[in-house]
Short mmCIF file of C-alpha atoms and ligand atoms in Angstrom, two decimals:
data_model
loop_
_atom_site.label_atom_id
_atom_site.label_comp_id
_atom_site.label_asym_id
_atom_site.label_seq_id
_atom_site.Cartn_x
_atom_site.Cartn_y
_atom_site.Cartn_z
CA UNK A 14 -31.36 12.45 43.08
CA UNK A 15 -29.12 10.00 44.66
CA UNK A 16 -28.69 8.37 41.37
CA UNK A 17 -27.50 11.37 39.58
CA UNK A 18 -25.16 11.52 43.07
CA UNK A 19 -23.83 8.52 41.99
CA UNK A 20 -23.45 8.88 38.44
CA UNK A 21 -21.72 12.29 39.08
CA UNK A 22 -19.32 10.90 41.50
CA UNK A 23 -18.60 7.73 39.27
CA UNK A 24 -18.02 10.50 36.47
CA UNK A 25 -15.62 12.93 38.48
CA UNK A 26 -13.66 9.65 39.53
CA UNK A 27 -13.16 7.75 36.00
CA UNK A 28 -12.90 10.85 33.83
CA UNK A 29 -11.12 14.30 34.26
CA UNK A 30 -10.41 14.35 37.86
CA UNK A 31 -8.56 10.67 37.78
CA UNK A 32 -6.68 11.86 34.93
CA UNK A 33 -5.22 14.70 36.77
CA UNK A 34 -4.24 13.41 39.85
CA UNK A 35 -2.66 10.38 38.19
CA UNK A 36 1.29 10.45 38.20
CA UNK A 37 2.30 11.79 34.27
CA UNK A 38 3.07 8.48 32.74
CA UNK A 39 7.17 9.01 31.28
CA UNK A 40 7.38 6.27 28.88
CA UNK A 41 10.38 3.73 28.03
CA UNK A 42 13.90 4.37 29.75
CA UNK A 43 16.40 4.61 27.16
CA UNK A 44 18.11 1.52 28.12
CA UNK A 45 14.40 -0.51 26.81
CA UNK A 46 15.43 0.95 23.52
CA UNK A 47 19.04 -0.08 23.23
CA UNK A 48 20.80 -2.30 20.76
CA UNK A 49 20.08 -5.78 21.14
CA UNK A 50 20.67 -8.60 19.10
CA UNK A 51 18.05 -9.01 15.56
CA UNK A 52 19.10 -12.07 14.36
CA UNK A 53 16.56 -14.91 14.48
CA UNK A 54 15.42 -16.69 17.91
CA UNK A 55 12.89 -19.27 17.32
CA UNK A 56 9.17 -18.90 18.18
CA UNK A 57 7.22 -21.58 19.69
CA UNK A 58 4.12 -22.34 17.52
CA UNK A 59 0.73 -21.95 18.74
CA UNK A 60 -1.60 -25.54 18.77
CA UNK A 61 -4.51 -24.08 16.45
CA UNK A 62 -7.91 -25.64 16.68
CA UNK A 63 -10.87 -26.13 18.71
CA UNK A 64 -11.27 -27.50 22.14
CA UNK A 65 -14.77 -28.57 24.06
CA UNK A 66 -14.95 -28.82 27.74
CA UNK A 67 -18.60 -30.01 28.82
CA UNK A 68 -20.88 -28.59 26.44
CA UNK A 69 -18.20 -25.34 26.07
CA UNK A 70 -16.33 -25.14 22.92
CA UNK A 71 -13.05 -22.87 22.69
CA UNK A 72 -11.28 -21.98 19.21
CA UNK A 73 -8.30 -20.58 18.22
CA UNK A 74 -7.97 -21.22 14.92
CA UNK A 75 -8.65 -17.79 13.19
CA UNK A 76 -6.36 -14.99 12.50
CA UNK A 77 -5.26 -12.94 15.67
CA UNK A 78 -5.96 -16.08 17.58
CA UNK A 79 -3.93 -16.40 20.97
CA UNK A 80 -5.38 -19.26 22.72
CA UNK A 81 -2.22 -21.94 24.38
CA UNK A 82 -4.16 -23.66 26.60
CA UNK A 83 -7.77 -24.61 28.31
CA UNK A 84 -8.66 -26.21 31.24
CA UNK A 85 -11.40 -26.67 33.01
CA UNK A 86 -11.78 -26.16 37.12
CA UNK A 87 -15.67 -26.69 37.60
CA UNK A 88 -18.84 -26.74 35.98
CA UNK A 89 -18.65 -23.08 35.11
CA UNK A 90 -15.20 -21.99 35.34
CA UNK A 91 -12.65 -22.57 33.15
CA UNK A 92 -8.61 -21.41 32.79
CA UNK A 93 -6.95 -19.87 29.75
CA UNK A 94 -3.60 -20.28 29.26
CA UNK A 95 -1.84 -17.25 27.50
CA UNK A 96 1.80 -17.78 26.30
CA UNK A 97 4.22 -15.65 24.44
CA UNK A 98 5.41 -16.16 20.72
CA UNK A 99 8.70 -16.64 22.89
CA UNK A 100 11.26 -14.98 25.74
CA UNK A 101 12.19 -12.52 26.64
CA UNK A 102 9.36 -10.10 25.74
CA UNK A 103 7.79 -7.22 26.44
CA UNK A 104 4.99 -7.62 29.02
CA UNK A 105 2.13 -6.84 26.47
CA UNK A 106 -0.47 -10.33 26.81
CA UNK A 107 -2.17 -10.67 23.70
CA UNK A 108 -5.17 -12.99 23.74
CA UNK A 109 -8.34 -13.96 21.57
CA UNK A 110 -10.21 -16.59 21.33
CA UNK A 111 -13.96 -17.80 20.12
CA UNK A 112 -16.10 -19.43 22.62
CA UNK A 113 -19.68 -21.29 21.68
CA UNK A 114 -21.62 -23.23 24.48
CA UNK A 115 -24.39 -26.39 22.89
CA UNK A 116 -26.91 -24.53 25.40
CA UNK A 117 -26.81 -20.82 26.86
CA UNK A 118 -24.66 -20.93 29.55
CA UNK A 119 -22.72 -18.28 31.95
CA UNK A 120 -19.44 -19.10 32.84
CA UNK A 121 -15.80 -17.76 33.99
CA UNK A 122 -12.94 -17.65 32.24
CA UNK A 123 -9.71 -17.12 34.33
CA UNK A 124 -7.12 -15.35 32.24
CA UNK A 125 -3.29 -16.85 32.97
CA UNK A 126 -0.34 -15.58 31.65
CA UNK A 127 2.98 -17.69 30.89
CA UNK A 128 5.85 -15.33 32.64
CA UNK A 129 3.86 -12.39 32.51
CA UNK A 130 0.71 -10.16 33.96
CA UNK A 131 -3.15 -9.20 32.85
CA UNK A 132 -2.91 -5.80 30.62
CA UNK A 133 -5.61 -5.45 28.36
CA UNK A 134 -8.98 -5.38 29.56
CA UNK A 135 -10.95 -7.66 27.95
CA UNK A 136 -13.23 -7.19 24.69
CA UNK A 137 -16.16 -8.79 23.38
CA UNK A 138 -17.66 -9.19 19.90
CA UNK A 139 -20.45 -11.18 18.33
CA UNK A 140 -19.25 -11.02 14.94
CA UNK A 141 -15.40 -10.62 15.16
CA UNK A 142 -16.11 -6.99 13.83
CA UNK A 143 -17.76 -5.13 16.55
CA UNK A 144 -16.27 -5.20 19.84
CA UNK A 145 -17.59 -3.70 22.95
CA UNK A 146 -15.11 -3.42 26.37
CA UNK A 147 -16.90 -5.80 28.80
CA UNK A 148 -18.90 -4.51 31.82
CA UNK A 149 -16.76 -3.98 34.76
CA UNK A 150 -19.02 -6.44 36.68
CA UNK A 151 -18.11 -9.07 34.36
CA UNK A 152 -14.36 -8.75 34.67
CA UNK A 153 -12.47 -9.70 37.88
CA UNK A 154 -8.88 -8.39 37.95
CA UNK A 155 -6.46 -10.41 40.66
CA UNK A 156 -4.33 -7.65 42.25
CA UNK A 157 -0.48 -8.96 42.58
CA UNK A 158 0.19 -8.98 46.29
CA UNK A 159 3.86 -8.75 45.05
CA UNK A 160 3.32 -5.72 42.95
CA UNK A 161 5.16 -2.23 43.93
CA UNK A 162 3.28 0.78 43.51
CA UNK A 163 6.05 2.97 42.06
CA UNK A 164 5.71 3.25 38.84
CA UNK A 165 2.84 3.30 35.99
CA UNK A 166 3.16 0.28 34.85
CA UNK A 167 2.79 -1.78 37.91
CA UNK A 168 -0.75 0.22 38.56
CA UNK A 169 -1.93 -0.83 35.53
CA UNK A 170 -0.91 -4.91 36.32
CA UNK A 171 -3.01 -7.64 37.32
CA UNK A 172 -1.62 -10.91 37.82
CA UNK A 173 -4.48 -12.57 36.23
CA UNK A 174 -8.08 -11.37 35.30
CA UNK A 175 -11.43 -13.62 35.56
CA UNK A 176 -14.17 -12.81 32.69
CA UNK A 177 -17.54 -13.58 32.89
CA UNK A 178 -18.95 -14.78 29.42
CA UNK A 179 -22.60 -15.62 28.31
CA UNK A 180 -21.65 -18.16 25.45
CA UNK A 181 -24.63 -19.99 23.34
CA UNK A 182 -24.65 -21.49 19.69
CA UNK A 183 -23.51 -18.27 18.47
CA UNK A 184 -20.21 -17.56 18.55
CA UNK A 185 -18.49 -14.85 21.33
CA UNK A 186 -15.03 -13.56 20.53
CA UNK A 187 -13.35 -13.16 23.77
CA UNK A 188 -10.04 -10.65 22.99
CA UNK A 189 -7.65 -7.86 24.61
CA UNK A 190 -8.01 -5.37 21.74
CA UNK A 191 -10.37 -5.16 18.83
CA UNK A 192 -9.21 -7.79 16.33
CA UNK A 193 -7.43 -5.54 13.33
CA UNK A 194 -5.55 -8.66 11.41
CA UNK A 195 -3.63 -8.03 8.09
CA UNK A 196 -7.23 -8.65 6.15
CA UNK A 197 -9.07 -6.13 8.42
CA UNK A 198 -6.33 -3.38 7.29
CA UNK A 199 -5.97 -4.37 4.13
CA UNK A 200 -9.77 -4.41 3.54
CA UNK A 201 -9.16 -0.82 4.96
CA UNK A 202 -6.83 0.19 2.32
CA UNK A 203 -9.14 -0.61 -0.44
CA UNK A 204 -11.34 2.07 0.92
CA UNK A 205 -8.31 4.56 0.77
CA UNK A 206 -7.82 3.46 -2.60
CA UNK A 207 -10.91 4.77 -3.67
CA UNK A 208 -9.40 8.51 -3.75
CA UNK A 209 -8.31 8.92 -7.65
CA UNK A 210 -4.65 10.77 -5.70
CA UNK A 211 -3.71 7.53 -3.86
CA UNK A 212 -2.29 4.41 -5.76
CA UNK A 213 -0.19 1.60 -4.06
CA UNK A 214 2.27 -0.92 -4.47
CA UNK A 215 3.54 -4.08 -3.04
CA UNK A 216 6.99 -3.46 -1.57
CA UNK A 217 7.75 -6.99 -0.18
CA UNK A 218 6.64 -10.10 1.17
CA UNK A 219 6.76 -11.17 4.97
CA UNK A 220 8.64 -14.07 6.11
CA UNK A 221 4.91 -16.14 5.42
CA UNK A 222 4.36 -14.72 1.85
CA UNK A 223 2.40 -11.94 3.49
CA UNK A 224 1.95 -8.19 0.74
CA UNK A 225 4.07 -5.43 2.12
CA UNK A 226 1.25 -3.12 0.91
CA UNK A 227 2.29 0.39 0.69
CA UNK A 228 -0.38 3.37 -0.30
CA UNK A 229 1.00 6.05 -1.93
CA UNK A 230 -1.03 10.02 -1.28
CA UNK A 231 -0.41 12.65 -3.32
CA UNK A 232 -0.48 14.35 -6.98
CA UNK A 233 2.94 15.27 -7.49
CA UNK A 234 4.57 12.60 -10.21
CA UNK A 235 7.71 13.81 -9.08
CA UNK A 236 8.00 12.72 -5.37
CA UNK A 237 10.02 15.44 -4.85
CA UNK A 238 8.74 16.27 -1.48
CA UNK A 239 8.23 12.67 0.96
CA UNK A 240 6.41 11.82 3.94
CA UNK A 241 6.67 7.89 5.39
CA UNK A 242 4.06 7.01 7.48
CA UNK A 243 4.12 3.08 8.98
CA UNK A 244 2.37 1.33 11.82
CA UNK A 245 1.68 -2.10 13.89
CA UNK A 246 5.35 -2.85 13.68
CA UNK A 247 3.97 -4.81 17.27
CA UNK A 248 0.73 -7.12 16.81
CA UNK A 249 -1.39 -5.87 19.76
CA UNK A 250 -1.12 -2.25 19.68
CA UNK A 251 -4.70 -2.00 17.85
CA UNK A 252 -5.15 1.83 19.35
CA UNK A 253 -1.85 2.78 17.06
CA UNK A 254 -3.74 1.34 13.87
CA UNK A 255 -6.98 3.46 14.71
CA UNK A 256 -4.57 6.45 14.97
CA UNK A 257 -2.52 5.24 11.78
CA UNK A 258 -6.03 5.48 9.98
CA UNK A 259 -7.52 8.39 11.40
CA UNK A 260 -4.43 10.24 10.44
CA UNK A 261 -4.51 8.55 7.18
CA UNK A 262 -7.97 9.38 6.33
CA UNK A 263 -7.88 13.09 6.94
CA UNK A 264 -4.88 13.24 4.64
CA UNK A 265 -7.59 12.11 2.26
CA UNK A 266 -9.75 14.96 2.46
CA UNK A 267 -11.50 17.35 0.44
CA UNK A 268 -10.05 20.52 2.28
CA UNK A 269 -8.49 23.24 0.62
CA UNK A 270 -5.47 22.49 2.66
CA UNK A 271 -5.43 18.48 2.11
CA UNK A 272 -5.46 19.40 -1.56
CA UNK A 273 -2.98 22.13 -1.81
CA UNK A 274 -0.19 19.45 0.67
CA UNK A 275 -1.14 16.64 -1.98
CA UNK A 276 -0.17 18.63 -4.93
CA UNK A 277 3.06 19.36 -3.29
CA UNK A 278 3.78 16.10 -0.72
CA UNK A 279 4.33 12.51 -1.54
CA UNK A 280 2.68 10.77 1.52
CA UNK A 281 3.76 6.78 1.56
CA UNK A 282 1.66 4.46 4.06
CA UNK A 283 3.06 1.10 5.22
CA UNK A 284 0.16 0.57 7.33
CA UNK A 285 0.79 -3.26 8.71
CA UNK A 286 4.77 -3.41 9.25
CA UNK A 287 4.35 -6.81 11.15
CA UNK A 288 1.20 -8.63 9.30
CA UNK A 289 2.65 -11.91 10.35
CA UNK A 290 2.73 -11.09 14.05
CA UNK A 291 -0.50 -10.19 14.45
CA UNK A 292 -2.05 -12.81 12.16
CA UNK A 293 -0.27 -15.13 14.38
CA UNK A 294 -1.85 -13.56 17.88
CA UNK A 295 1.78 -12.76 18.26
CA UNK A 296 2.33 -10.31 21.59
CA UNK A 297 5.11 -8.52 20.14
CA UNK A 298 7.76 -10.18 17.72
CA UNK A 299 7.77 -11.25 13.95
CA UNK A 300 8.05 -15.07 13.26
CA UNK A 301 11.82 -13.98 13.27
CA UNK A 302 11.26 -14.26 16.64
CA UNK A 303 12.36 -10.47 16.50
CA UNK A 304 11.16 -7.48 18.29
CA UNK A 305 10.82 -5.23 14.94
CA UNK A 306 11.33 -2.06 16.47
CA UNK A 307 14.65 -3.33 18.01
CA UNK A 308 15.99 -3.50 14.05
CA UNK A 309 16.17 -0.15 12.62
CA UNK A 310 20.13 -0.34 12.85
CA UNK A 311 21.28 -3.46 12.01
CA UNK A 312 18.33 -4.29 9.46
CA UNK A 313 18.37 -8.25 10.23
CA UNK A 314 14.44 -8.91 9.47
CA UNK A 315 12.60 -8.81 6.26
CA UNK A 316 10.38 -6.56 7.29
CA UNK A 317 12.53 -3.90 8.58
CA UNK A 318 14.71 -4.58 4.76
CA UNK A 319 11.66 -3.69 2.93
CA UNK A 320 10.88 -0.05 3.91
CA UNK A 321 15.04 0.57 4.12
CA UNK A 322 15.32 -0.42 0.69
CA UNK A 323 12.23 0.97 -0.52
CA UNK A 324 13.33 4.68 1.00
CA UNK A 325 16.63 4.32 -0.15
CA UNK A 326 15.55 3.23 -3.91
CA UNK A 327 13.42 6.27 -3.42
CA UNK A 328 15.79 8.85 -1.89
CA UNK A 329 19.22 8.00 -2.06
CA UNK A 330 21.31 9.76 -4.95
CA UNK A 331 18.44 11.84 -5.96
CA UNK A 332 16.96 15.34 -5.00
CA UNK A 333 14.30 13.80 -3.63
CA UNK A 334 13.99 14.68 0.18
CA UNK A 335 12.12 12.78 3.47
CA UNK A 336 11.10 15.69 5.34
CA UNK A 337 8.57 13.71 8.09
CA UNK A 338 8.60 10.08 8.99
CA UNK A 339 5.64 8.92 11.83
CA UNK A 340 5.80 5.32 13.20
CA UNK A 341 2.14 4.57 15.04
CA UNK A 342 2.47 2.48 17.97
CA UNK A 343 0.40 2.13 21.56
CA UNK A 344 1.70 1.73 25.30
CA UNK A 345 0.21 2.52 28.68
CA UNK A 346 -0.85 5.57 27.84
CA UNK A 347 -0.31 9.15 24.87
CA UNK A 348 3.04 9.91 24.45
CA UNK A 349 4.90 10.92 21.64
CA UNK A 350 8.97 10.30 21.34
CA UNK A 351 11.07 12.18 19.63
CA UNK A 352 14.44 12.64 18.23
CA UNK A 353 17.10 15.30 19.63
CA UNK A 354 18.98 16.38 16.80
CA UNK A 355 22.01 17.91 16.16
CA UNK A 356 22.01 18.91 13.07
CA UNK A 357 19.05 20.71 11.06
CA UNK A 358 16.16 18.50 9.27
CA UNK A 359 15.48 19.20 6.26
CA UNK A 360 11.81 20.96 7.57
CA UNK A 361 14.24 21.86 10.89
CA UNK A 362 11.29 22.80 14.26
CA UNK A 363 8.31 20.96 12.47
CA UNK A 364 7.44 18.71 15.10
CA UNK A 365 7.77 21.19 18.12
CA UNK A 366 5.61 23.80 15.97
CA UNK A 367 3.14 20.88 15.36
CA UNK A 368 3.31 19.95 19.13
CA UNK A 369 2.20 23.79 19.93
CA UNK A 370 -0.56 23.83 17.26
CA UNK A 371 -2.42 20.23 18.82
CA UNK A 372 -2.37 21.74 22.10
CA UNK A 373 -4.33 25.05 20.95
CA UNK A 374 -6.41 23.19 18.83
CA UNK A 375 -7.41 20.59 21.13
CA UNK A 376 -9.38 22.09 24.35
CA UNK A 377 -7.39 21.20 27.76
CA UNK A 378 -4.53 18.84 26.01
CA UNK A 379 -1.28 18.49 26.84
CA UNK A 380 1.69 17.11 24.80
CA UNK A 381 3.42 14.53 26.42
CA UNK A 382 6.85 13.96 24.84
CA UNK A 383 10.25 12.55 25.43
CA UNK A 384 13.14 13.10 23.40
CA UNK A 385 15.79 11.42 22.48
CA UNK A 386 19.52 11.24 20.45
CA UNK A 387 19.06 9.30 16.88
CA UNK A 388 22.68 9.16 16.38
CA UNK A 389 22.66 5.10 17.81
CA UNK A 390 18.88 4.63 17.40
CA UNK A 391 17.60 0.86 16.89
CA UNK A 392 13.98 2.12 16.43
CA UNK A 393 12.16 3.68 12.96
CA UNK A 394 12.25 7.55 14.49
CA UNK A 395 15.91 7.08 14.90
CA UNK A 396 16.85 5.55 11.30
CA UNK A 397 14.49 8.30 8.97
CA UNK A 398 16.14 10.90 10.85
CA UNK A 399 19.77 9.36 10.88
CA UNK A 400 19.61 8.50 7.12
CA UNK A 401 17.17 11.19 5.91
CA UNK A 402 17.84 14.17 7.90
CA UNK A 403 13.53 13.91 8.28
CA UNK A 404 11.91 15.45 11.36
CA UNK A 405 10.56 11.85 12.94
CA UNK A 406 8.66 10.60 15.72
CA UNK A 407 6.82 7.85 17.04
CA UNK A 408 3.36 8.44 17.69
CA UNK A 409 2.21 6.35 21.11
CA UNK A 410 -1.67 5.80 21.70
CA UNK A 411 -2.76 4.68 25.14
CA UNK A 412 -4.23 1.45 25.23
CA UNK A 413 -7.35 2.37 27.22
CA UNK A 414 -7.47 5.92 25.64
CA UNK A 415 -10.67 6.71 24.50
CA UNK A 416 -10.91 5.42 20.53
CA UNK A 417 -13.40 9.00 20.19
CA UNK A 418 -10.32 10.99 21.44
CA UNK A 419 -7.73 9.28 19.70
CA UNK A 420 -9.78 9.86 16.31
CA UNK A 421 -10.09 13.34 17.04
CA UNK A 422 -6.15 13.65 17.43
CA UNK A 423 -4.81 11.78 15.07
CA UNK A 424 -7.27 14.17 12.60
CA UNK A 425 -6.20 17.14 14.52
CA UNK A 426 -2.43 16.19 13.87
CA UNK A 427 -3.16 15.42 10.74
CA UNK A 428 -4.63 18.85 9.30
CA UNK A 429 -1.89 20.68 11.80
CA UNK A 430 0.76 18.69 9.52
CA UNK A 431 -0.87 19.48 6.81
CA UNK A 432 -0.94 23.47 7.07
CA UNK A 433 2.37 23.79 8.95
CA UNK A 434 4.14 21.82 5.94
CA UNK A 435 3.04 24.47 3.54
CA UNK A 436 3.93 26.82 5.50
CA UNK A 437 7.74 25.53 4.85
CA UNK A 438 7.15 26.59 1.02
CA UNK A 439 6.66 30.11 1.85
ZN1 LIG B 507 5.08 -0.52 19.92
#
């Protein structure tokens, strides 16, 4: 009886109840979104390779990899050093790294951050697929005595984290998200590519000879209708690419709704905007240096070039129309950011009908969304509606949101898209 006590109380505190009583989180100010310089501002390379400390070997040199540093402080603890692709960045910590111990040994690992504080919650895996969050007991986060308590962001801050890891002979993947490198989504795309109504294309190459794969959806030859979907413009947001998929996917289906949209809608998937990031462990930039999503105005990086020129070779003095552009992305927590426009889209109220339609189909969910103006927009929403006229949004995923829930809305947004678009034909 006590036990169920327990779990009941553990349940009331880390589900529904803490999500109610914790302040609505409002997302980016508008000055974090305002024009900054794109050109080129070199990155510091990452040492790649392995390093043992007493019997513990540490290894960075796999894709995703974020390893700058290991030291060792006793027989069984040890201190990571996590550094940034370079400064100034955004304070999102990327880190992964392989660990393999001669004989089975426990030991800490003290996560350090160069100019910067523990976010992500650390992940395990035994096979680099498979990843399970590691037990609470085995993580010790180091509260910031200097830390204010005003805002979202500085709850959700450690200054450093210690992880408790069993390594043997077999390897353990130590990481902040699930690893999803450019092979991962790419090996993900094939699957797509099994539907006879999707085909794809390689748009581009990335600064390091990367495929700019893009998926095309949809059986109308004439791509008179368009829809741009594009994700993991920034390397660590790993709960945007589930989203990006799970939206993806149920585009794919065999409903009688999914097949009426794809006779009449052109859907094209960039899914991996920033392949070179993330196979470089970056924690936010390209090897430009460049904070992609920064670049939507002044179109300084490749990457940014390719889908411009690809929608414009698409669109531009034709009859063709964008009517929907989605860029999948993840921060603290859901949040969805809009554009206010002033003049009509071309499928004008789409995204506040869509809005209304998640919330009745999902029980107890609430939209969170911030708007704003597109007219001097650096970021994707911006650019497909200021070029386009498309209704556009980007589509935030919370990093610790649960990867059940965030399936079930991204297939939930995806139907709702689905049915409200043809309701545009009528
Ligand atoms: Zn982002």
């Amino acid at each position: 009886m006590n036990k169920l006590f327990t779990a009941l109380l553990f349940f009331l505190t880390f589900s529904g109840f803490s999500q109610n009583t914790k302040p609505k989180f409002e997302g980016q100010s508008a000055s974090s979104t305002g024009k900054v310089d794109t050109r080129n501002h070199a990155i510091i390379p990452q040492w790649r390779g392995q390093q043992t400390l007493g019997n513990i070997s540490f290894d960075n040199d796999f894709a995703g990899a974020r390893l700058n540093g290991i030291t060792q402080d006793n027989d069984t603890l040890y201190t990571a050093i996590i550094a940034a692709e370079n400064y100034p960045i955004n304070p999102s910590p990327w880190y992964a790294f392989k660990v393999t111990s001669k004989n089975p040994k426990t030991i800490w690992i003290h996560l350090t951050y160069l100019n910067a504080k523990h976010r992500y919650f650390p992940k395990i895996s035994r096979d680099g697929k498979t990843w399970q969050v590691v037990d609470s007991t085995d993580c010790i986060l180091v509260k910031d005595p200097q830390a204010k308590n005003q805002n979202f962001q500085d709850n959700a801050l450690s200054e450093s984290a210690y992880v408790r890891v069993r390594a043997d002979s077999k390897t353990t993947w130590v990481a902040a998200q699930e690893l999803m490198t450019s092979s991962i989504v790419n090996d993900w795309s094939k699957g797509i590519l099994k539907n006879k109504f999707v085909s794809s294309e390689i748009i581009g190459q990335s600064p390091q000879n990367r495929p700019f794969q893009c998926l095309r959806i949809g059986e109308d030859q004439s791509d008179s209708k368009i829809m741009i979907v594009i994700g993991r413009l920034h390397p660590p947001e790993v709960t945007g690419q589930f989203a990006l998929q799970a939206f993806v996917e149920s585009l794919c289906v065999d409903s009688e709704t999914a097949k009426k949209f794809r006779k009449e809608y052109t859907v094209y998937v960039v899914p991996m905007m920033n392949p070179d990031g993330v196979d470089n462990g970056h924690w936010r930039h390209n090897t430009g240096g460049i904070d992609l999503n920064r670049d939507w105005e002044d179109f300084n990086q490749p990457e940014t070039q390719i889908v411009r020129d690809f929608l414009r070779k698409k669109l531009t003095g034709t009859q063709r129309k964008l009517y929907f552009g989605i860029d999948f992305h993840s921060t603290w927590d859901d949040i969805f950011y809009t554009n206010i426009t002033e003049k009509p889209t071309h499928m004008d109220g789409l995204i506040s009908r869509w809005f209304e339609s998640l919330e009745k189909a999902i029980p107890d969910y609430k939209v969170n969304a911030r708007g704003s103006k597109p007219t001097s927009g650096v970021i994707s929403k911006a650019f497909f509606n200021r070029e386009f006229n498309a209704e556009a949004l980007v589509y935030e995923v919370g990093d610790n949101t649960s990867r059940e829930f965030t399936s079930l809305k991204s297939k939930t947004a995806a139907e709702s898209l689905m049915r409200l678009s043809l309701e545009y034909l009528k």
